PDB file of C-alpha atoms in Angstrom:
ATOM      1  CA  ALA O 156       0.000   0.000   0.000  1.00  0.00           C
ATOM      2  CA  SER O 157       3.055   2.271   0.122  1.00  0.00           C
ATOM      3  CA  SER O 158       3.130   5.566  -1.772  1.00  0.00           C
ATOM      4  CA  LEU O 159       6.912   5.205  -2.211  1.00  0.00           C
ATOM      5  CA  GLU O 160       9.103   2.779  -4.111  1.00  0.00           C
ATOM      6  CA  LEU O 161      12.816   2.315  -4.716  1.00  0.00           C
ATOM      7  CA  ARG O 162      13.450   1.665  -8.423  1.00  0.00           C
ATOM      8  CA  THR O 163      16.359   1.844 -10.824  1.00  0.00           C
ATOM      9  CA  ILE O 164      16.836   4.505 -13.484  1.00  0.00           C
ATOM     10  CA  PRO O 165      17.333   2.278 -16.580  1.00  0.00           C
ATOM     11  CA  GLU O 166      19.632   4.640 -18.472  1.00  0.00           C
ATOM     12  CA  ALA O 167      22.013   4.973 -15.525  1.00  0.00           C
ATOM     13  CA  CYS O 168      21.909   1.243 -14.777  1.00  0.00           C
ATOM     14  CA  LYS O 169      23.071   0.031 -18.198  1.00  0.00           C
ATOM     15  CA  GLY O 170      26.497  -1.562 -18.406  1.00  0.00           C
ATOM     16  CA  CYS O 171      26.932  -2.050 -14.657  1.00  0.00           C
ATOM     17  CA  ALA O 172      29.010  -5.146 -13.971  1.00  0.00           C
ATOM     18  CA  GLY O 173      29.558  -4.930 -10.216  1.00  0.00           C
ATOM     19  CA  LYS O 174      25.927  -5.222  -9.126  1.00  0.00           C
ATOM     20  CA  GLU O 175      26.833  -3.724  -5.741  1.00  0.00           C
ATOM     21  CA  CYS O 176      23.155  -2.913  -5.235  1.00  0.00           C
ATOM     22  CA  TYR O 177      22.571  -6.648  -4.813  1.00  0.00           C
ATOM     23  CA  SER O 178      25.792  -7.878  -3.204  1.00  0.00           C
ATOM     24  CA  GLY O 179      26.778  -4.796  -1.199  1.00  0.00           C
ATOM     25  CA  SER O 180      30.053  -2.916  -0.827  1.00  0.00           C
ATOM     26  CA  GLU O 181      32.145  -1.209   1.828  1.00  0.00           C
ATOM     27  CA  LYS O 182      29.468   1.510   2.022  1.00  0.00           C
ATOM     28  CA  ALA O 183      26.603  -0.785   3.032  1.00  0.00           C
ATOM     29  CA  GLY O 184      25.461  -4.392   2.952  1.00  0.00           C
ATOM     30  CA  GLY O 185      23.649  -6.108   0.129  1.00  0.00           C
ATOM     31  CA  CYS O 186      19.895  -6.318  -0.213  1.00  0.00           C
ATOM     32  CA  PRO O 187      18.582  -8.133   2.895  1.00  0.00           C
ATOM     33  CA  PHE O 188      15.808  -9.660   0.783  1.00  0.00           C
ATOM     34  CA  TYR O 189      18.145 -10.812  -2.029  1.00  0.00           C
ATOM     35  CA  GLN O 190      16.399  -8.607  -4.586  1.00  0.00           C
ATOM     36  CA  PHE O 191      18.119  -7.256  -7.692  1.00  0.00           C
ATOM     37  CA  PRO O 192      16.787  -3.687  -8.049  1.00  0.00           C
ATOM     38  CA  ALA O 193      17.163  -3.646 -11.841  1.00  0.00           C
ATOM     39  CA  THR O 194      14.482  -6.336 -12.188  1.00  0.00           C
ATOM     40  CA  MET O 195      12.314  -5.463  -9.171  1.00  0.00           C
ATOM     41  CA  ASP O 196       8.741  -4.481 -10.027  1.00  0.00           C
ATOM     42  CA  THR O 197       7.024  -4.904  -6.641  1.00  0.00           C
ATOM     43  CA  ASN O 198       7.438  -3.713  -3.063  1.00  0.00           C
ATOM     44  CA  ARG O 199       6.521  -7.089  -1.582  1.00  0.00           C
ATOM     45  CA  ASN O 200      10.188  -7.787  -0.708  1.00  0.00           C
ATOM     46  CA  CYS O 201      11.452  -4.245  -0.122  1.00  0.00           C
ATOM     47  CA  SER O 202      11.610  -2.505   3.266  1.00  0.00           C
ATOM     48  CA  ILE O 203      13.088   0.665   1.692  1.00  0.00           C
ATOM     49  CA  CYS O 204      16.255   0.184   3.770  1.00  0.00           C
ATOM     50  CA  ALA O 205      18.110   2.066   0.974  1.00  0.00           C
ATOM     51  CA  ASN O 206      21.204  -0.175   1.051  1.00  0.00           C
ATOM     52  CA  CYS O 207      21.016  -0.292  -2.742  1.00  0.00           C
ATOM     53  CA  VAL O 208      21.022   3.502  -2.930  1.00  0.00           C
ATOM     54  CA  LYS O 209      24.134   3.683  -0.737  1.00  0.00           C
ATOM     55  CA  THR O 210      26.079   1.034  -2.631  1.00  0.00           C
ATOM     56  CA  CYS O 211      25.216   1.922  -6.259  1.00  0.00           C
ATOM     57  CA  PRO O 212      28.276   3.673  -7.774  1.00  0.00           C
ATOM     58  CA  ARG O 213      26.240   5.153 -10.624  1.00  0.00           C
ATOM     59  CA  GLY O 214      23.420   6.784  -8.700  1.00  0.00           C
ATOM     60  CA  ALA O 215      21.039   4.610 -10.686  1.00  0.00           C
ATOM     61  CA  ILE O 216      18.519   4.004  -7.897  1.00  0.00           C
ATOM     62  CA  ASP O 217      16.093   6.586  -6.609  1.00  0.00           C
ATOM     63  CA  LEU O 218      12.997   6.933  -4.457  1.00  0.00           C
ATOM     64  CA  PHE O 219       9.834   7.542  -6.469  1.00  0.00           C
ATOM     65  CA  PHE O 220       6.276   8.466  -5.530  1.00  0.00           C
ATOM     66  CA  ARG O 221       3.421   6.320  -6.801  1.00  0.00           C
ATOM     67  CA  PRO O 222      -0.358   6.231  -6.260  1.00  0.00           C
ATOM     68  CA  PRO O 223      -0.970   4.666  -2.818  1.00  0.00           C
ATOM     69  CA  GLY O 224      -2.271   1.130  -3.130  1.00  0.00           C
ATOM     70  CA  ARG O 225      -1.751   0.801  -6.868  1.00  0.00           C
ATOM     71  CA  GLU O 226       0.190  -2.416  -6.370  1.00  0.00           C
ATOM     72  CA  LEU O 227      -2.738  -4.008  -4.540  1.00  0.00           C
ATOM     73  CA  TRP O 228      -4.664  -4.455  -7.793  1.00  0.00           C
ATOM     74  CA  ALA O 229      -1.835  -4.309 -10.338  1.00  0.00           C
ATOM     75  CA  LEU O 230       0.314  -7.050  -8.777  1.00  0.00           C
ATOM     76  CA  ARG O 231       1.387  -9.508 -11.468  1.00  0.00           C
ATOM     77  CA  HIS O 232       1.869 -12.617  -9.358  1.00  0.00           C
ATOM     78  CA  PRO O 233      -0.388 -12.919  -6.284  1.00  0.00           C
ATOM     79  CA  LEU O 234       0.765 -15.501  -3.741  1.00  0.00           C
ATOM     80  CA  PRO O 235      -1.471 -17.751  -1.595  1.00  0.00           C
ATOM     81  CA  GLY O 236       0.768 -17.180   1.434  1.00  0.00           C
ATOM     82  CA  GLU O 237       0.348 -13.423   1.164  1.00  0.00           C
ATOM     83  CA  ALA O 238      -3.391 -13.856   0.694  1.00  0.00           C
ATOM     84  CA  PHE O 239      -3.556 -15.844   3.926  1.00  0.00           C
ATOM     85  CA  LEU O 240      -1.500 -13.156   5.690  1.00  0.00           C
ATOM     86  CA  ALA O 241      -3.836 -10.388   4.473  1.00  0.00           C
ATOM     87  CA  VAL O 242      -6.861 -12.192   5.919  1.00  0.00           C
ATOM     88  CA  LEU O 243      -4.948 -12.851   9.133  1.00  0.00           C
ATOM     89  CA  LEU O 244      -4.114  -9.140   9.416  1.00  0.00           C
ATOM     90  CA  VAL O 245      -7.786  -8.169   9.216  1.00  0.00           C
ATOM     91  CA  SER O 246      -8.590 -10.658  11.991  1.00  0.00           C
ATOM     92  CA  VAL O 247      -5.714  -9.779  14.316  1.00  0.00           C
ATOM     93  CA  VAL O 248      -6.226  -6.005  14.033  1.00  0.00           C
ATOM     94  CA  TYR O 249      -9.837  -6.532  15.089  1.00  0.00           C
ATOM     95  CA  LEU O 250      -8.898  -8.779  18.004  1.00  0.00           C
ATOM     96  CA  GLN O 251      -6.134  -6.457  19.226  1.00  0.00           C
ATOM     97  CA  THR O 252      -8.594  -3.551  19.276  1.00  0.00           C
ATOM     98  CA  ILE O 253     -11.764  -5.195  20.571  1.00  0.00           C
ATOM     99  CA  ASN O 254      -9.969  -6.106  23.801  1.00  0.00           C
ATOM    100  CA  MET O 255      -9.607  -2.379  24.529  1.00  0.00           C
ATOM    101  CA  THR O 256     -13.373  -1.924  24.647  1.00  0.00           C
ATOM    102  CA  SER O 257     -15.382  -1.940  27.852  1.00  0.00           C
ATOM    103  CA  ALA O 258     -17.450  -4.845  26.485  1.00  0.00           C
ATOM    104  CA  PHE O 259     -14.490  -7.218  26.174  1.00  0.00           C
ATOM    105  CA  PRO O 260     -13.966  -7.958  29.906  1.00  0.00           C
ATOM    106  CA  VAL O 261     -17.678  -8.708  30.230  1.00  0.00           C
ATOM    107  CA  PHE O 262     -17.461 -11.166  27.344  1.00  0.00           C
ATOM    108  CA  MET O 263     -14.340 -12.826  28.757  1.00  0.00           C
ATOM    109  CA  LYS O 264     -15.994 -13.184  32.167  1.00  0.00           C
ATOM    110  CA  TRP O 265     -18.882 -14.977  30.478  1.00  0.00           C
ATOM    111  CA  MET O 266     -16.452 -17.206  28.550  1.00  0.00           C
ATOM    112  CA  VAL O 267     -14.697 -18.276  31.746  1.00  0.00           C
ATOM    113  CA  GLU O 268     -17.831 -18.833  33.814  1.00  0.00           C
ATOM    114  CA  ALA O 269     -20.301 -20.204  31.263  1.00  0.00           C
ATOM    115  CA  THR O 270     -18.077 -22.487  29.191  1.00  0.00           C
ATOM    116  CA  PRO O 271     -15.932 -25.524  30.080  1.00  0.00           C
ATOM    117  CA  LEU O 272     -12.748 -23.557  29.318  1.00  0.00           C
ATOM    118  CA  GLY O 273     -12.368 -22.573  32.965  1.00  0.00           C
ATOM    119  CA  THR O 274      -9.365 -20.207  32.787  1.00  0.00           C
ATOM    120  CA  TYR O 275      -8.848 -16.784  31.275  1.00  0.00           C
ATOM    121  CA  GLU O 276      -5.895 -18.011  29.212  1.00  0.00           C
ATOM    122  CA  MET O 277      -7.928 -20.804  27.622  1.00  0.00           C
ATOM    123  CA  ALA O 278     -10.877 -18.475  27.007  1.00  0.00           C
ATOM    124  CA  LEU O 279      -8.663 -15.863  25.365  1.00  0.00           C
ATOM    125  CA  THR O 280      -6.962 -18.469  23.175  1.00  0.00           C
ATOM    126  CA  ALA O 281     -10.326 -19.907  22.124  1.00  0.00           C
ATOM    127  CA  THR O 282     -11.646 -16.412  21.349  1.00  0.00           C
ATOM    128  CA  PHE O 283      -8.674 -15.538  19.146  1.00  0.00           C
ATOM    129  CA  ALA O 284      -8.595 -18.913  17.390  1.00  0.00           C
ATOM    130  CA  GLY O 285     -12.356 -18.966  16.895  1.00  0.00           C
ATOM    131  CA  PHE O 286     -12.553 -15.496  15.363  1.00  0.00           C
ATOM    132  CA  ILE O 287      -9.561 -16.044  13.088  1.00  0.00           C
ATOM    133  CA  GLY O 288     -11.022 -19.386  12.007  1.00  0.00           C
ATOM    134  CA  LEU O 289     -14.411 -17.778  11.336  1.00  0.00           C
ATOM    135  CA  VAL O 290     -12.954 -15.000   9.173  1.00  0.00           C
ATOM    136  CA  LEU O 291     -10.735 -17.445   7.302  1.00  0.00           C
ATOM    137  CA  GLY O 292     -13.695 -19.772   6.737  1.00  0.00           C
ATOM    138  CA  LEU O 293     -15.805 -16.926   5.362  1.00  0.00           C
ATOM    139  CA  TYR O 294     -12.898 -15.880   3.156  1.00  0.00           C
ATOM    140  CA  LEU O 295     -12.582 -19.411   1.788  1.00  0.00           C
ATOM    141  CA  LEU O 296     -16.318 -19.402   1.019  1.00  0.00           C
ATOM    142  CA  ALA O 297     -16.090 -16.004  -0.704  1.00  0.00           C
ATOM    143  CA  SER O 298     -13.114 -17.251  -2.717  1.00  0.00           C
ATOM    144  CA  LEU O 299     -15.000 -20.377  -3.782  1.00  0.00           C
ATOM    145  CA  LEU O 300     -18.023 -18.328  -4.887  1.00  0.00           C
ATOM    146  CA  THR O 301     -15.766 -15.835  -6.670  1.00  0.00           C
ATOM    147  CA  GLY O 302     -14.007 -18.601  -8.565  1.00  0.00           C
ATOM    148  CA  ARG O 303     -17.341 -20.044  -9.694  1.00  0.00           C
ATOM    149  CA  THR O 304     -18.784 -16.643 -10.612  1.00  0.00           C
ATOM    150  CA  GLY O 305     -15.870 -15.666 -12.809  1.00  0.00           C
ATOM    151  CA  GLY O 306     -14.965 -19.135 -13.992  1.00  0.00           C
ATOM    152  CA  GLU O 307     -11.299 -18.701 -13.010  1.00  0.00           C
ATOM    153  CA  GLY O 308     -11.409 -21.231 -10.163  1.00  0.00           C
ATOM    154  CA  PHE O 309     -10.853 -21.228  -6.417  1.00  0.00           C
ATOM    155  CA  GLY O 310      -7.135 -20.370  -6.574  1.00  0.00           C
ATOM    156  CA  PHE O 311      -7.867 -17.166  -8.468  1.00  0.00           C
ATOM    157  CA  GLY O 312     -10.539 -16.126  -5.994  1.00  0.00           C
ATOM    158  CA  PHE O 313      -8.311 -16.911  -3.012  1.00  0.00           C
ATOM    159  CA  SER O 314      -5.035 -15.299  -4.069  1.00  0.00           C
ATOM    160  CA  ARG O 315      -5.994 -12.416  -6.336  1.00  0.00           C
ATOM    161  CA  PHE O 316      -8.543 -10.533  -4.207  1.00  0.00           C
ATOM    162  CA  ALA O 317      -6.904 -10.811  -0.768  1.00  0.00           C
ATOM    163  CA  TYR O 318      -4.739  -7.745  -1.316  1.00  0.00           C
ATOM    164  CA  ALA O 319      -7.848  -5.565  -1.438  1.00  0.00           C
ATOM    165  CA  TYR O 320      -8.490  -6.385   2.241  1.00  0.00           C
ATOM    166  CA  ILE O 321      -5.272  -4.624   3.274  1.00  0.00           C
ATOM    167  CA  PRO O 322      -6.682  -1.041   3.296  1.00  0.00           C
ATOM    168  CA  LEU O 323      -9.329  -2.076   5.844  1.00  0.00           C
ATOM    169  CA  ALA O 324      -6.730  -3.741   8.083  1.00  0.00           C
ATOM    170  CA  LEU O 325      -4.411  -0.744   7.732  1.00  0.00           C
ATOM    171  CA  ALA O 326      -7.198   1.688   8.626  1.00  0.00           C
ATOM    172  CA  GLY O 327      -8.116  -0.324  11.727  1.00  0.00           C
ATOM    173  CA  HIS O 328      -4.463  -0.474  12.760  1.00  0.00           C
ATOM    174  CA  LEU O 329      -4.020   3.295  12.340  1.00  0.00           C
ATOM    175  CA  ALA O 330      -7.243   4.065  14.234  1.00  0.00           C
ATOM    176  CA  HIS O 331      -6.158   1.769  17.082  1.00  0.00           C
ATOM    177  CA  ASN O 332      -2.720   3.337  17.399  1.00  0.00           C
ATOM    178  CA  PHE O 333      -4.021   6.886  16.923  1.00  0.00           C
ATOM    179  CA  PHE O 334      -5.852   6.329  20.193  1.00  0.00           C
ATOM    180  CA  HIS O 335      -2.596   5.322  21.900  1.00  0.00           C
ATOM    181  CA  LEU O 336      -0.757   8.265  20.309  1.00  0.00           C
ATOM    182  CA  LEU O 337      -3.189  10.817  21.692  1.00  0.00           C
ATOM    183  CA  MET O 338      -3.439   9.168  25.114  1.00  0.00           C
ATOM    184  CA  GLU O 339       0.203   8.306  25.689  1.00  0.00           C
ATOM    185  CA  GLY O 340       2.101  10.451  23.180  1.00  0.00           C
ATOM    186  CA  PRO O 341       2.823  13.452  25.440  1.00  0.00           C
ATOM    187  CA  ALA O 342       4.327  11.279  28.187  1.00  0.00           C
ATOM    188  CA  ALA O 343       6.355   9.299  25.611  1.00  0.00           C
ATOM    189  CA  LEU O 344       7.696  12.559  24.152  1.00  0.00           C
ATOM    190  CA  GLN O 345       8.783  13.720  27.588  1.00  0.00           C
ATOM    191  CA  ALA O 346      10.524  10.386  28.225  1.00  0.00           C
ATOM    192  CA  ALA O 347      12.502  10.910  25.005  1.00  0.00           C
ATOM    193  CA  LEU O 348      13.359  14.526  25.905  1.00  0.00           C
ATOM    194  CA  ASP O 349      14.521  13.368  29.340  1.00  0.00           C
ATOM    195  CA  GLN O 350      17.376  11.563  27.612  1.00  0.00           C
ATOM    196  CA  LEU O 351      18.540  14.940  26.291  1.00  0.00           C
ATOM    197  CA  GLY O 352      18.129  16.680  29.625  1.00  0.00           C
ATOM    198  CA  TRP O 353      15.199  18.751  28.421  1.00  0.00           C
ATOM    199  CA  ARG O 354      12.301  19.058  30.823  1.00  0.00           C
ATOM    200  CA  LEU O 355       8.910  20.370  29.815  1.00  0.00           C
ATOM    201  CA  ALA O 356       6.013  21.195  32.069  1.00  0.00           C
ATOM    202  CA  PRO O 357       4.547  18.130  33.812  1.00  0.00           C
ATOM    203  CA  VAL O 358       2.890  15.967  31.200  1.00  0.00           C
ATOM    204  CA  ALA O 359      -0.013  13.645  31.850  1.00  0.00           C
ATOM    205  CA  GLU O 360      -1.878  11.330  29.555  1.00  0.00           C
ATOM    206  CA  THR O 361      -4.203  13.240  27.289  1.00  0.00           C
ATOM    207  CA  SER O 362      -7.879  13.139  28.093  1.00  0.00           C
ATOM    208  CA  MET O 363      -9.480  13.386  24.683  1.00  0.00           C
ATOM    209  CA  ASP O 364     -13.157  13.931  24.099  1.00  0.00           C
ATOM    210  CA  ALA O 365     -14.714  10.498  23.546  1.00  0.00           C
ATOM    211  CA  GLY O 366     -16.967  11.765  20.774  1.00  0.00           C
ATOM    212  CA  LEU O 367     -14.050  13.247  18.835  1.00  0.00           C
ATOM    213  CA  MET O 368     -12.048  10.036  19.292  1.00  0.00           C
ATOM    214  CA  THR O 369     -14.940   7.965  17.978  1.00  0.00           C
ATOM    215  CA  PHE O 370     -15.425  10.322  15.022  1.00  0.00           C
ATOM    216  CA  THR O 371     -11.715  10.116  14.122  1.00  0.00           C
ATOM    217  CA  SER O 372     -11.615   6.321  14.366  1.00  0.00           C
ATOM    218  CA  VAL O 373     -14.817   5.843  12.396  1.00  0.00           C
ATOM    219  CA  THR O 374     -13.571   8.219   9.687  1.00  0.00           C
ATOM    220  CA  MET O 375     -10.345   6.215   9.337  1.00  0.00           C
ATOM    221  CA  VAL O 376     -12.262   2.942   9.084  1.00  0.00           C
ATOM    222  CA  LEU O 377     -14.644   4.364   6.475  1.00  0.00           C
ATOM    223  CA  LEU O 378     -11.672   5.504   4.394  1.00  0.00           C
ATOM    224  CA  GLY O 379     -10.110   2.038   4.663  1.00  0.00           C
ATOM    225  CA  LEU O 380     -13.409   0.357   3.818  1.00  0.00           C
ATOM    226  CA  GLY O 381     -13.816   2.602   0.793  1.00  0.00           C
ATOM    227  CA  GLY O 382     -10.272   1.729  -0.279  1.00  0.00           C
ATOM    228  CA  SER O 383     -10.963  -2.000  -0.003  1.00  0.00           C
ATOM    229  CA  VAL O 384     -14.166  -1.704  -2.037  1.00  0.00           C
ATOM    230  CA  TYR O 385     -12.352   0.367  -4.668  1.00  0.00           C
ATOM    231  CA  PHE O 386      -9.467  -2.082  -4.990  1.00  0.00           C
ATOM    232  CA  LEU O 387     -11.823  -5.051  -5.188  1.00  0.00           C
ATOM    233  CA  ALA O 388     -13.491  -3.407  -8.173  1.00  0.00           C
ATOM    234  CA  ARG O 389     -10.154  -2.475  -9.774  1.00  0.00           C
ATOM    235  CA  THR O 390      -8.860  -6.012  -9.270  1.00  0.00           C
ATOM    236  CA  GLY O 391     -11.947  -7.532 -10.872  1.00  0.00           C
ATOM    237  CA  ASN O 392     -11.835  -5.164 -13.834  1.00  0.00           C
ATOM    238  CA  ALA O 393      -8.115  -5.743 -14.373  1.00  0.00           C
ATOM    239  CA  HIS O 394      -7.916  -9.518 -14.002  1.00  0.00           C
ATOM    240  CA  ALA O 395     -11.348 -11.172 -14.237  1.00  0.00           C
ATOM    241  CA  ALA O 396     -13.168 -11.949 -17.455  1.00  0.00           C
ATOM    242  CA  LYS O 397     -16.472 -10.730 -16.000  1.00  0.00           C
ATOM    243  CA  GLY O 398     -15.004  -7.610 -14.454  1.00  0.00           C
ATOM    244  CA  TRP O 399     -15.899  -6.171 -11.060  1.00  0.00           C
ATOM    245  CA  ARG O 400     -18.970  -8.400 -10.695  1.00  0.00           C
ATOM    246  CA  THR O 401     -16.626 -11.316 -10.072  1.00  0.00           C
ATOM    247  CA  ALA O 402     -15.641  -9.668  -6.767  1.00  0.00           C
ATOM    248  CA  LEU O 403     -19.192  -9.491  -5.366  1.00  0.00           C
ATOM    249  CA  PRO O 404     -18.720 -12.353  -2.824  1.00  0.00           C
ATOM    250  CA  HIS O 405     -15.571 -10.668  -1.514  1.00  0.00           C
ATOM    251  CA  LEU O 406     -17.366  -7.326  -1.513  1.00  0.00           C
ATOM    252  CA  ALA O 407     -20.054  -8.783   0.743  1.00  0.00           C
ATOM    253  CA  LEU O 408     -17.423 -10.091   3.174  1.00  0.00           C
ATOM    254  CA  VAL O 409     -15.509  -6.786   3.198  1.00  0.00           C
ATOM    255  CA  LEU O 410     -18.732  -4.938   4.042  1.00  0.00           C
ATOM    256  CA  VAL O 411     -19.430  -7.348   6.917  1.00  0.00           C
ATOM    257  CA  LEU O 412     -15.904  -6.924   8.281  1.00  0.00           C
ATOM    258  CA  GLY O 413     -16.140  -3.164   7.837  1.00  0.00           C
ATOM    259  CA  ALA O 414     -19.390  -3.133   9.831  1.00  0.00           C
ATOM    260  CA  LEU O 415     -17.665  -5.084  12.619  1.00  0.00           C
ATOM    261  CA  TYR O 416     -14.795  -2.569  12.640  1.00  0.00           C
ATOM    262  CA  LEU O 417     -17.219   0.363  12.807  1.00  0.00           C
ATOM    263  CA  GLN O 418     -19.261  -1.200  15.599  1.00  0.00           C
ATOM    264  CA  MET O 419     -16.046  -1.888  17.540  1.00  0.00           C
ATOM    265  CA  PHE O 420     -14.799   1.698  17.399  1.00  0.00           C
ATOM    266  CA  ILE O 421     -18.193   3.024  18.463  1.00  0.00           C
ATOM    267  CA  LEU O 422     -17.926   1.078  21.739  1.00  0.00           C
ATOM    268  CA  PRO O 423     -16.375   2.879  24.760  1.00  0.00           C
ATOM    269  CA  MET O 424     -12.595   2.352  24.867  1.00  0.00           C
ATOM    270  CA  ASN O 425     -10.354   1.687  27.844  1.00  0.00           C
ATOM    271  CA  PRO O 426      -6.989   3.511  27.947  1.00  0.00           C
ATOM    272  CA  ARG O 427      -5.239   0.130  28.156  1.00  0.00           C
ATOM    273  CA  HIS O 428      -5.772  -3.332  26.766  1.00  0.00           C
ATOM    274  CA  ALA O 429      -8.138  -5.254  28.991  1.00  0.00           C
ATOM    275  CA  HIS O 430      -6.075  -8.420  29.570  1.00  0.00           C
TER     276      HIS O 430
END
């Protein structure tokens, strides 16, 4: 989803025999992901560490802007492992945020007392595993229906459309950590300034208006949900014979997950995780 990419400048790269961008030099190490920048056309194995920029003797590698998320629908070779990871991200972001709500301790108390699990640790493990399994199961169903709708098969439905779920997971992650930033940021800044011997006025955790916090979080989720819907349509139009209609099963699942995210951020939040 990055808006930046490290790419080679073809004219400056021609005739290079050393390939220091790949193997490294005395200036910096080689690519930690074993990528050769001259042939790289995706960010999937690039952390923008800039080792290649430091080691290239010709100045043939530069940082370029690109439309955010373009790679999510234009990716040439989708991978099943990355598809599974994208679905896992959506699940884990939800689970890591829902346990900050005031409703989560009530639910966990019920899990411990009303089920045979007996301990908090077992109840928490069952909750995480159950939700992840549910989302993955629904994703498998959506992929199966997508493959039948478009005629491209289950593998196409599973691997190709998963990347469009990333904007929703990213939005939930940003909304979650924006809450921490506003609540704990001032004290964290003072802790950093303490290392330099700079002391500001006494800093306490920020008490932000709950309505404004909810509005900010919901806005972020709506933007992420809109991004996921947009990239589902772009993916269908770019790669499926029947166009965006092929993505309808995934669209239904994204809308369900988006509704869960919105409902979660509307709930009252605790300043700390409720474990």
